[in-house]
Tab-separated table of C-alpha atoms and ligand atoms in Angstrom:
chain	number	residue	atom	x	y	z
Y	178	MET	CA	-0.024	0.302	0.095
Y	179	ILE	CA	1.350	3.407	-0.750
Y	180	GLN	CA	0.148	5.181	2.010
Y	181	GLN	CA	-1.384	3.722	5.173
Y	182	THR	CA	-2.793	6.517	7.131
Y	183	PRO	CA	-4.200	9.623	5.779
Y	184	PRO	CA	-1.689	12.059	3.772
Y	185	MET	CA	-0.279	14.874	4.984
Y	186	GLY	CA	1.391	17.617	2.836
Y	187	TRP	CA	0.969	21.329	1.129
Y	188	ASN	CA	-0.992	22.251	-1.883
Y	189	THR	CA	-0.567	25.201	-3.762
Y	190	TRP	CA	-4.367	25.980	-4.582
Y	191	ASN	CA	-5.940	27.702	-1.293
Y	192	THR	CA	-3.913	30.628	-1.411
Y	193	PHE	CA	-2.240	30.755	-4.821
Y	194	GLY	CA	-4.594	29.456	-7.213
Y	195	PRO	CA	-2.875	29.484	-10.878
Y	196	GLU	CA	-0.154	31.761	-9.626
Y	197	ILE	CA	2.269	29.243	-9.236
Y	198	ASN	CA	6.013	29.001	-10.149
Y	199	GLU	CA	9.027	26.619	-9.267
Y	200	GLN	CA	10.527	29.276	-6.936
Y	201	LEU	CA	7.611	29.036	-5.008
Y	202	VAL	CA	7.475	25.323	-4.568
Y	203	LYS	CA	11.023	24.955	-4.080
Y	204	GLU	CA	10.959	27.609	-1.145
Y	205	THR	CA	8.053	25.971	0.483
Y	206	ALA	CA	9.842	22.512	0.179
Y	207	ASP	CA	12.809	24.298	1.815
Y	208	TYR	CA	10.740	25.711	4.301
Y	209	ILE	CA	8.435	22.641	5.266
Y	210	VAL	CA	11.528	20.583	6.018
Y	211	SER	CA	13.773	23.618	8.135
Y	212	SER	CA	10.040	24.641	9.970
Y	213	GLY	CA	9.811	21.330	11.191
Y	214	LEU	CA	6.436	20.704	9.527
Y	215	ALA	CA	8.057	17.832	7.409
Y	216	ALA	CA	9.201	15.981	10.717
Y	217	ALA	CA	5.630	16.333	12.215
Y	218	GLY	CA	4.273	14.577	8.894
Y	219	TYR	CA	3.723	16.841	6.257
Y	220	LYS	CA	5.555	15.193	3.381
Y	221	TYR	CA	3.691	15.606	-0.068
Y	222	ILE	CA	4.606	19.024	-1.887
Y	223	ILE	CA	1.318	19.347	-4.279
Y	224	ILE	CA	0.916	21.697	-7.355
Y	225	ASP	CA	-2.882	22.195	-7.986
Y	226	ASP	CA	-4.384	23.394	-11.203
Y	227	GLY	CA	-2.448	25.871	-13.731
Y	228	TRP	CA	0.755	24.307	-13.835
Y	229	SER	CA	0.311	23.465	-17.811
Y	230	GLU	CA	0.572	25.376	-20.914
Y	231	PRO	CA	-3.137	25.705	-22.517
Y	232	GLU	CA	-2.291	23.271	-25.231
Y	233	ARG	CA	-0.850	19.456	-25.394
Y	234	ASP	CA	2.645	19.313	-27.330
Y	235	GLU	CA	2.648	17.422	-31.095
Y	236	ASN	CA	2.382	14.242	-29.593
Y	237	ASP	CA	-0.423	14.880	-27.246
Y	238	HIS	CA	2.085	15.160	-24.026
Y	239	LEU	CA	0.897	17.750	-21.475
Y	240	VAL	CA	3.668	20.450	-21.111
Y	241	PRO	CA	4.227	22.396	-17.927
Y	242	ASP	CA	4.094	26.109	-18.445
Y	243	ARG	CA	7.433	27.125	-19.493
Y	244	LYS	CA	7.382	30.599	-17.901
Y	245	LYS	CA	6.139	29.095	-14.432
Y	246	PHE	CA	8.414	25.866	-14.270
Y	247	PRO	CA	11.031	26.597	-17.025
Y	248	SER	CA	13.196	23.826	-15.211
Y	249	GLY	CA	10.355	21.164	-15.968
Y	250	MET	CA	8.436	18.790	-13.530
Y	251	LYS	CA	11.465	16.258	-13.227
Y	252	ALA	CA	13.937	18.767	-12.158
Y	253	LEU	CA	11.474	19.889	-9.558
Y	254	ALA	CA	10.752	16.303	-8.310
Y	255	ASP	CA	14.157	15.757	-8.033
Y	256	TYR	CA	14.761	18.498	-5.918
Y	257	ILE	CA	11.425	17.973	-3.695
Y	258	HIS	CA	12.950	14.003	-3.634
Y	259	SER	CA	16.211	15.226	-2.345
Y	260	LYS	CA	14.988	17.061	0.636
Y	261	GLY	CA	13.174	13.678	1.526
Y	262	LEU	CA	9.459	14.784	0.577
Y	263	LYS	CA	6.989	13.539	-2.044
Y	264	PHE	CA	5.951	15.306	-4.956
Y	265	GLY	CA	2.111	15.713	-6.099
Y	266	MET	CA	0.449	17.007	-9.144
Y	267	TYR	CA	-2.884	17.678	-10.569
Y	268	SER	CA	-5.458	16.562	-13.638
Y	269	CYS	CA	-8.600	16.376	-14.230
Y	270	CYS	CA	-11.147	13.765	-15.663
Y	271	GLY	CA	-12.911	16.073	-18.089
Y	272	THR	CA	-11.126	17.471	-21.229
Y	273	MET	CA	-10.343	20.588	-19.291
Y	274	THR	CA	-9.090	21.090	-15.800
Y	275	CYS	CA	-11.638	23.321	-13.750
Y	276	ALA	CA	-9.403	26.551	-14.324
Y	277	GLY	CA	-9.525	25.489	-18.208
Y	278	TYR	CA	-6.295	23.776	-18.625
Y	279	PRO	CA	-6.013	20.768	-20.870
Y	280	GLY	CA	-7.587	17.503	-18.857
Y	281	SER	CA	-6.864	14.025	-19.229
Y	282	TYR	CA	-9.966	12.805	-20.770
Y	283	ASP	CA	-8.788	10.061	-23.184
Y	284	HIS	CA	-5.292	10.580	-22.506
Y	285	GLU	CA	-5.769	8.691	-19.102
Y	286	TYR	CA	-2.801	6.108	-19.721
Y	287	LEU	CA	-0.396	8.755	-21.554
Y	288	ASP	CA	-0.593	11.117	-18.908
Y	289	ALA	CA	-0.176	8.456	-16.129
Y	290	GLU	CA	3.066	7.680	-17.819
Y	291	THR	CA	3.878	11.072	-18.437
Y	292	PHE	CA	3.563	11.715	-14.575
Y	293	ALA	CA	5.365	8.869	-13.933
Y	294	SER	CA	8.490	9.529	-15.894
Y	295	TRP	CA	8.529	13.300	-14.156
Y	296	GLY	CA	8.675	11.205	-10.771
Y	297	VAL	CA	5.346	12.359	-9.266
Y	298	ASP	CA	4.200	10.307	-6.194
Y	299	TYR	CA	0.590	11.854	-6.082
Y	300	LEU	CA	-2.391	12.729	-8.462
Y	301	LYS	CA	-4.925	14.822	-7.491
Y	302	TYR	CA	-8.092	14.203	-9.920
Y	303	ASP	CA	-10.558	16.811	-10.507
Y	304	PHE	CA	-14.209	16.465	-11.561
Y	305	CYS	CA	-14.753	19.352	-14.244
Y	306	TYR	CA	-15.581	19.322	-17.971
Y	307	HIS	CA	-16.282	15.404	-17.933
Y	308	THR	CA	-18.602	14.498	-20.949
Y	309	GLY	CA	-22.332	13.653	-19.589
Y	310	THR	CA	-22.252	10.621	-21.338
Y	311	LEU	CA	-20.331	8.471	-19.016
Y	312	ALA	CA	-20.849	8.156	-15.277
Y	313	GLY	CA	-18.139	9.643	-12.970
Y	314	LYS	CA	-17.144	5.972	-11.668
Y	315	TYR	CA	-15.880	5.194	-15.121
Y	316	PHE	CA	-13.287	8.202	-15.284
Y	317	TYR	CA	-11.971	7.499	-11.616
Y	318	ARG	CA	-11.449	3.424	-12.742
Y	319	ARG	CA	-9.750	4.569	-15.816
Y	320	ILE	CA	-7.171	6.726	-14.224
Y	321	GLY	CA	-7.013	4.096	-11.267
Y	322	MET	CA	-6.009	1.651	-13.805
Y	323	ALA	CA	-3.832	3.833	-15.566
Y	324	LEU	CA	-1.931	4.961	-12.538
Y	325	ALA	CA	-1.333	0.945	-11.306
Y	326	ASN	CA	-0.205	0.284	-14.526
Y	327	CYS	CA	2.458	3.208	-15.166
Y	328	GLY	CA	5.180	1.930	-13.609
Y	329	ARG	CA	5.532	3.913	-10.636
Y	330	ASP	CA	3.494	4.037	-7.182
Y	331	ILE	CA	0.951	7.143	-7.501
Y	332	LEU	CA	-1.374	7.898	-4.981
Y	333	LEU	CA	-4.762	8.639	-6.239
Y	334	ALA	CA	-6.431	11.674	-4.654
Y	335	ALA	CA	-9.984	11.595	-6.191
Y	336	CYS	CA	-11.893	14.916	-6.310
Y	337	SER	CA	-15.353	14.321	-7.294
Y	338	TRP	CA	-16.675	16.424	-4.380
Y	339	GLY	CA	-18.708	13.843	-3.097
Y	340	MET	CA	-21.088	13.838	-6.431
Y	341	GLU	CA	-22.902	10.319	-7.983
Y	342	GLU	CA	-22.582	8.973	-4.449
Y	343	THR	CA	-18.800	8.813	-4.503
Y	344	GLN	CA	-18.681	6.862	-1.351
Y	345	GLU	CA	-20.647	3.837	-3.050
Y	346	TRP	CA	-17.732	3.506	-5.769
Y	347	ILE	CA	-14.912	5.287	-4.839
Y	348	LYS	CA	-13.140	1.995	-3.651
Y	349	THR	CA	-13.635	0.369	-6.423
Y	350	THR	CA	-11.048	2.741	-8.372
Y	351	GLY	CA	-7.928	2.233	-6.333
Y	352	ALA	CA	-8.114	5.891	-5.008
Y	353	HIS	CA	-6.275	6.224	-1.886
Y	354	THR	CA	-8.692	9.599	-0.849
Y	355	TRP	CA	-11.800	10.898	-1.852
Y	356	ARG	CA	-13.132	14.527	-1.546
Y	357	SER	CA	-16.205	13.684	0.424
Y	358	THR	CA	-17.245	17.812	0.318
Y	359	HIS	CA	-17.484	20.737	-1.543
Y	360	ASP	CA	-14.544	23.051	-1.981
Y	361	ILE	CA	-13.661	24.654	1.284
Y	362	GLN	CA	-13.478	28.570	1.637
Y	363	ASN	CA	-11.636	31.118	4.228
Y	364	SER	CA	-14.294	31.229	6.444
Y	365	TRP	CA	-16.073	29.816	9.711
Y	366	ALA	CA	-19.139	29.258	7.652
Y	367	SER	CA	-17.432	26.753	5.431
Y	368	ILE	CA	-15.788	24.965	8.221
Y	369	LYS	CA	-18.955	24.247	9.689
Y	370	SER	CA	-20.801	23.362	6.613
Y	371	ILE	CA	-18.175	21.243	5.495
Y	372	THR	CA	-18.241	19.441	9.114
Y	373	LYS	CA	-21.835	18.878	8.666
Y	374	GLN	CA	-21.576	17.401	5.389
Y	375	GLN	CA	-18.980	15.063	6.562
Y	376	VAL	CA	-20.902	13.710	9.749
Y	377	LYS	CA	-22.874	11.373	7.141
Y	378	MET	CA	-19.803	10.307	5.528
Y	379	LEU	CA	-17.640	8.857	8.107
Y	380	PRO	CA	-18.821	5.295	7.674
Y	381	TYR	CA	-17.029	5.171	4.366
Y	382	ASN	CA	-13.649	6.631	5.787
Y	383	GLY	CA	-10.410	4.562	6.501
Y	384	HIS	CA	-8.443	1.656	5.560
Y	385	GLY	CA	-6.544	2.792	2.360
Y	386	CYS	CA	-9.267	5.476	0.865
Y	387	PHE	CA	-9.291	8.514	3.331
Y	388	ASN	CA	-12.247	10.765	3.192
Y	389	ASP	CA	-10.842	14.177	1.947
Y	390	MET	CA	-12.661	17.320	3.547
Y	391	ASP	CA	-10.452	19.425	1.715
Y	392	MET	CA	-7.249	21.283	2.482
Y	393	LEU	CA	-6.619	23.228	5.602
Y	394	ILE	CA	-7.221	27.006	5.603
Y	395	VAL	CA	-5.386	27.018	9.014
Y	396	GLY	CA	-2.675	30.166	8.960
Y	397	MET	CA	-4.350	31.856	5.899
Y	398	GLY	CA	-5.509	34.925	7.487
Y	399	GLY	CA	-6.535	37.423	4.794
Y	400	ASN	CA	-4.657	35.534	1.980
Y	401	SER	CA	-7.068	33.576	0.256
Y	402	PHE	CA	-7.362	32.505	-3.630
Y	403	ILE	CA	-10.237	30.390	-3.146
Y	404	ASP	CA	-12.718	33.337	-1.800
Y	405	GLY	CA	-10.827	36.010	-3.088
Y	406	SER	CA	-10.816	37.561	0.297
Y	407	PHE	CA	-6.951	39.026	-0.124
Y	408	GLY	CA	-6.787	41.761	2.484
Y	409	THR	CA	-9.926	40.521	4.775
Y	410	ASN	CA	-8.976	38.661	7.870
Y	411	GLY	CA	-10.487	35.159	7.136
Y	412	CYS	CA	-11.044	33.123	10.194
Y	413	THR	CA	-9.318	33.513	13.606
Y	414	LEU	CA	-6.643	31.250	14.988
Y	415	HIS	CA	-9.424	29.933	17.529
Y	416	ASP	CA	-11.427	28.997	14.750
Y	417	HIS	CA	-8.420	27.054	12.930
Y	418	LYS	CA	-7.830	25.253	16.082
Y	419	THR	CA	-11.388	23.694	15.976
Y	420	HIS	CA	-10.958	23.133	12.370
Y	421	PHE	CA	-7.850	21.324	12.699
Y	422	SER	CA	-9.208	19.224	15.467
Y	423	ILE	CA	-12.261	18.061	13.587
Y	424	TRP	CA	-10.078	17.122	10.372
Y	425	ALA	CA	-7.811	15.125	12.524
Y	426	LEU	CA	-10.170	13.466	14.421
Y	427	PHE	CA	-12.491	12.734	11.752
Y	428	GLY	CA	-9.448	11.099	9.477
Y	429	SER	CA	-9.161	13.868	6.730
Y	430	PRO	CA	-5.820	14.101	4.674
Y	431	LEU	CA	-3.828	17.043	6.614
Y	432	ILE	CA	-2.850	19.363	3.480
Y	433	ILE	CA	-1.954	22.675	4.181
Y	434	GLY	CA	-3.152	25.507	2.216
Y	435	CYS	CA	-1.229	28.895	3.640
Y	436	ASP	CA	1.864	30.499	2.591
Y	437	ILE	CA	3.892	28.623	5.159
Y	438	ARG	CA	6.868	30.848	4.363
Y	439	LYS	CA	4.805	33.557	5.973
Y	440	MET	CA	2.253	32.036	8.578
Y	441	PRO	CA	1.962	33.267	12.283
Y	442	GLU	CA	3.751	31.068	14.714
Y	443	GLU	CA	0.587	30.213	16.178
Y	444	ALA	CA	-0.613	28.542	12.866
Y	445	LYS	CA	2.696	26.592	13.010
Y	446	ALA	CA	1.869	25.503	16.669
Y	447	ILE	CA	-1.488	24.090	15.419
Y	448	LEU	CA	-0.425	22.505	12.634
Y	449	THR	CA	2.561	20.814	14.333
Y	450	ASN	CA	0.698	19.933	17.561
Y	451	LYS	CA	2.008	16.247	17.839
Y	452	GLU	CA	-0.639	14.808	19.991
Y	453	VAL	CA	-3.460	16.057	17.837
Y	454	ILE	CA	-1.425	14.603	14.616
Y	455	ALA	CA	-0.919	11.312	16.273
Y	456	ILE	CA	-4.689	11.046	16.668
Y	457	ASN	CA	-4.895	11.542	12.965
Y	458	GLN	CA	-2.211	9.058	11.962
Y	459	ASP	CA	-3.585	6.689	14.401
Y	460	PRO	CA	-2.653	3.209	12.917
Y	461	ALA	CA	-5.801	1.423	13.985
Y	462	LEU	CA	-7.986	3.829	11.326
Y	463	ASN	CA	-11.083	3.173	13.814
Y	464	GLN	CA	-14.310	5.199	12.565
Y	465	PRO	CA	-15.077	8.125	14.743
Y	466	TYR	CA	-18.591	8.332	15.848
Y	467	ARG	CA	-21.207	10.685	17.282
Y	468	VAL	CA	-21.658	10.282	21.303
Y	469	ASP	CA	-24.731	12.882	22.115
Y	470	LEU	CA	-26.584	12.153	18.914
Y	471	ASP	CA	-29.631	12.255	21.159
Y	472	ARG	CA	-29.011	14.958	23.665
Y	473	CYS	CA	-27.217	17.757	22.184
Y	474	PRO	CA	-28.482	20.413	19.841
Y	475	GLU	CA	-27.432	20.188	16.385
Y	476	ASP	CA	-24.260	22.681	16.343
Y	477	MET	CA	-22.849	20.791	19.805
Y	478	LEU	CA	-20.786	17.632	18.357
Y	479	VAL	CA	-19.042	15.083	20.406
Y	480	TYR	CA	-17.228	12.594	18.652
Y	481	ALA	CA	-15.101	9.815	19.999
Y	482	ARG	CA	-12.620	7.294	18.247
Y	483	LEU	CA	-10.918	4.319	19.676
Y	484	LEU	CA	-7.166	4.102	19.094
Y	485	GLU	CA	-4.529	1.678	18.828
Y	486	GLY	CA	-3.559	0.227	22.264
Y	487	GLY	CA	-6.964	0.994	23.859
Y	488	ASP	CA	-7.021	4.798	24.496
Y	489	PHE	CA	-9.734	6.861	22.798
Y	490	ALA	CA	-10.046	10.245	21.729
Y	491	VAL	CA	-13.046	12.658	22.544
Y	492	GLY	CA	-13.549	15.600	20.545
Y	493	VAL	CA	-15.944	18.304	22.202
Y	494	PHE	CA	-17.085	21.042	19.271
Y	495	ASN	CA	-19.103	23.991	20.087
Y	496	MET	CA	-20.031	25.152	16.575
Y	497	SER	CA	-22.601	27.788	17.624
Y	498	ASP	CA	-21.870	31.615	18.621
Y	499	ALA	CA	-22.693	31.082	22.393
Y	500	ASP	CA	-21.223	29.190	25.736
Y	501	TYR	CA	-22.206	25.784	25.760
Y	502	ARG	CA	-22.320	23.303	28.881
Y	503	PHE	CA	-21.213	19.642	27.664
Y	504	VAL	CA	-22.228	16.953	30.109
Y	505	PHE	CA	-21.857	13.218	29.132
Y	506	GLY	CA	-21.200	9.839	30.402
Y	507	LEU	CA	-18.701	7.456	28.797
Y	508	ASP	CA	-21.390	4.646	28.501
Y	509	GLU	CA	-21.947	5.242	24.866
Y	510	ILE	CA	-18.170	4.770	24.468
Y	511	GLY	CA	-18.530	1.071	25.971
Y	512	ILE	CA	-17.329	1.595	29.505
Y	513	THR	CA	-19.713	0.289	31.858
Y	514	THR	CA	-20.041	1.468	35.440
Y	515	ASN	CA	-18.770	-1.643	36.747
Y	516	CYS	CA	-15.576	-2.296	34.626
Y	517	GLY	CA	-13.051	-1.470	37.652
Y	518	LYS	CA	-11.833	1.003	35.365
Y	519	LYS	CA	-11.889	4.816	34.929
Y	520	ALA	CA	-10.676	7.166	32.207
Y	521	VAL	CA	-7.981	9.809	32.479
Y	522	ALA	CA	-8.165	12.702	29.850
Y	523	LYS	CA	-5.674	14.875	28.640
Y	524	GLU	CA	-6.791	17.972	26.494
Y	525	LEU	CA	-4.440	18.403	23.523
Y	526	TRP	CA	-4.594	22.030	23.037
Y	527	SER	CA	-3.859	23.011	27.035
Y	528	GLY	CA	-2.041	19.618	27.684
Y	529	GLU	CA	-4.517	19.891	30.886
Y	530	GLU	CA	-5.803	16.772	32.457
Y	531	GLN	CA	-9.513	17.118	32.745
Y	532	PRO	CA	-10.941	15.989	36.116
Y	533	LEU	CA	-13.616	13.342	35.502
Y	534	ARG	CA	-16.361	13.245	37.821
Y	535	CYS	CA	-17.674	9.537	38.167
Y	536	ASP	CA	-16.271	9.025	34.774
Y	537	SER	CA	-18.416	11.935	32.994
Y	538	PHE	CA	-17.357	15.060	30.974
Y	539	ASP	CA	-18.480	18.083	32.479
Y	540	LEU	CA	-17.394	21.201	30.575
Y	541	THR	CA	-18.319	24.712	29.110
Y	542	VAL	CA	-16.960	25.452	25.672
Y	543	GLU	CA	-16.896	28.935	24.371
Y	544	PRO	CA	-18.405	29.825	20.991
Y	545	HIS	CA	-16.483	27.966	17.667
Y	546	GLY	CA	-14.476	26.336	20.685
Y	547	ALA	CA	-12.763	22.733	20.709
Y	548	ARG	CA	-11.661	20.313	23.385
Y	549	LEU	CA	-9.652	17.088	22.186
Y	550	PHE	CA	-8.937	14.708	24.871
Y	551	ARG	CA	-6.651	11.850	24.383
Y	552	CYS	CA	-7.919	9.323	27.134
Y	553	LYS	CA	-6.823	6.016	28.929
Y	554	LEU	CA	-8.590	3.812	30.849
Y	555	VAL	CA	-6.564	2.992	34.405
Y	556	THR	CA	-7.722	0.550	37.212
Y	557	LYS	CA	-9.939	2.396	39.788
I	789	GLA	C1	-11.822	21.996	-7.932
I	789	GLA	C2	-11.162	21.504	-6.808
I	789	GLA	C3	-10.226	22.394	-6.000
I	789	GLA	C4	-9.079	22.834	-6.941
I	789	GLA	C5	-9.690	23.780	-8.035
I	789	GLA	C6	-8.857	23.906	-9.367
I	789	GLA	O1	-12.641	23.160	-7.539
I	789	GLA	O2	-12.212	20.939	-5.919
I	789	GLA	O3	-9.713	21.723	-4.686
I	789	GLA	O4	-8.311	21.743	-7.169
I	789	GLA	O5	-10.614	22.820	-8.759
I	789	GLA	O6	-9.401	24.606	-10.204
């Protein structure tokens, strides 16, 4: 298997859109290593849409934009690999990519070979401009088959935004990740709506094909291509902490979308919280589940997840604009009153141990707030 746990990395799209070039990508690769982000697990450097010339060459090959990438993709891949990182690129199942560059429709095998020859390790594969006559699953089966036969291990990151019930067929295609939601924007409303969309998709996540909740907006501040909010504030770091906690607990790929060269220290601290990342990367890959389904209002979320070795994670998220007091027991997590054990919980942002009264949680969480606990069972 190419990737056992949700992939982690950086992608050009959220901040730069098609305004990309090899200097930006190399500087980001340098910084991802020197900043400690690579050591924290972020290893895929992914070039999104807008990297190619507007036309294929006379042999039908895709051609990197000569001004943006004058040294070509092989040289860039070599540079990225020399840093111990992996190289990701982007194409689309239609005749054009979403931004209007040549797509891979009817060129799947040729393009897979081209990507392999450049040293690509990851291919994000979008869903724009495909013909209406074929169902989506066939496009992804084509590229899945082409990549599996291209002579190189290339992770397939499907990006059909959950359309056509993607969850029902995506695991037939060999994809390693699939976009289970619409595009993220640089706002709290977007974090909230993607979280809601994702909840129904959680049973489909894990074990080699991960639900992709889209790229992270942590650290983007007002530098956003995705919603054109340049010069505005985007979300607060407080919102970002909740966003990162949910993406981590829900087992989404963690693909950074900000300009890491300029991100604030607080954003870096969020992105490199080792204990939060460990929950995302937990090797047991168990499904998170809702704990408080019947009791809590819609905007109040409590999710748990059984981890390797018997620990478990509990995430408490207040998605509303007012304080909320969460009170819940551990019976729904499978801990019975006569089991002879009690849970010890550490909150992973503050580092504090949560005092548990009678094995229950009782905590008030501020608006847009998150608490993420790693819990251990100890003998009473
Ligand atoms: C789609 C995808 C985005 C991004 C753009 C590029 O909207 O969902 O993540 O790749 O295309 O044009």
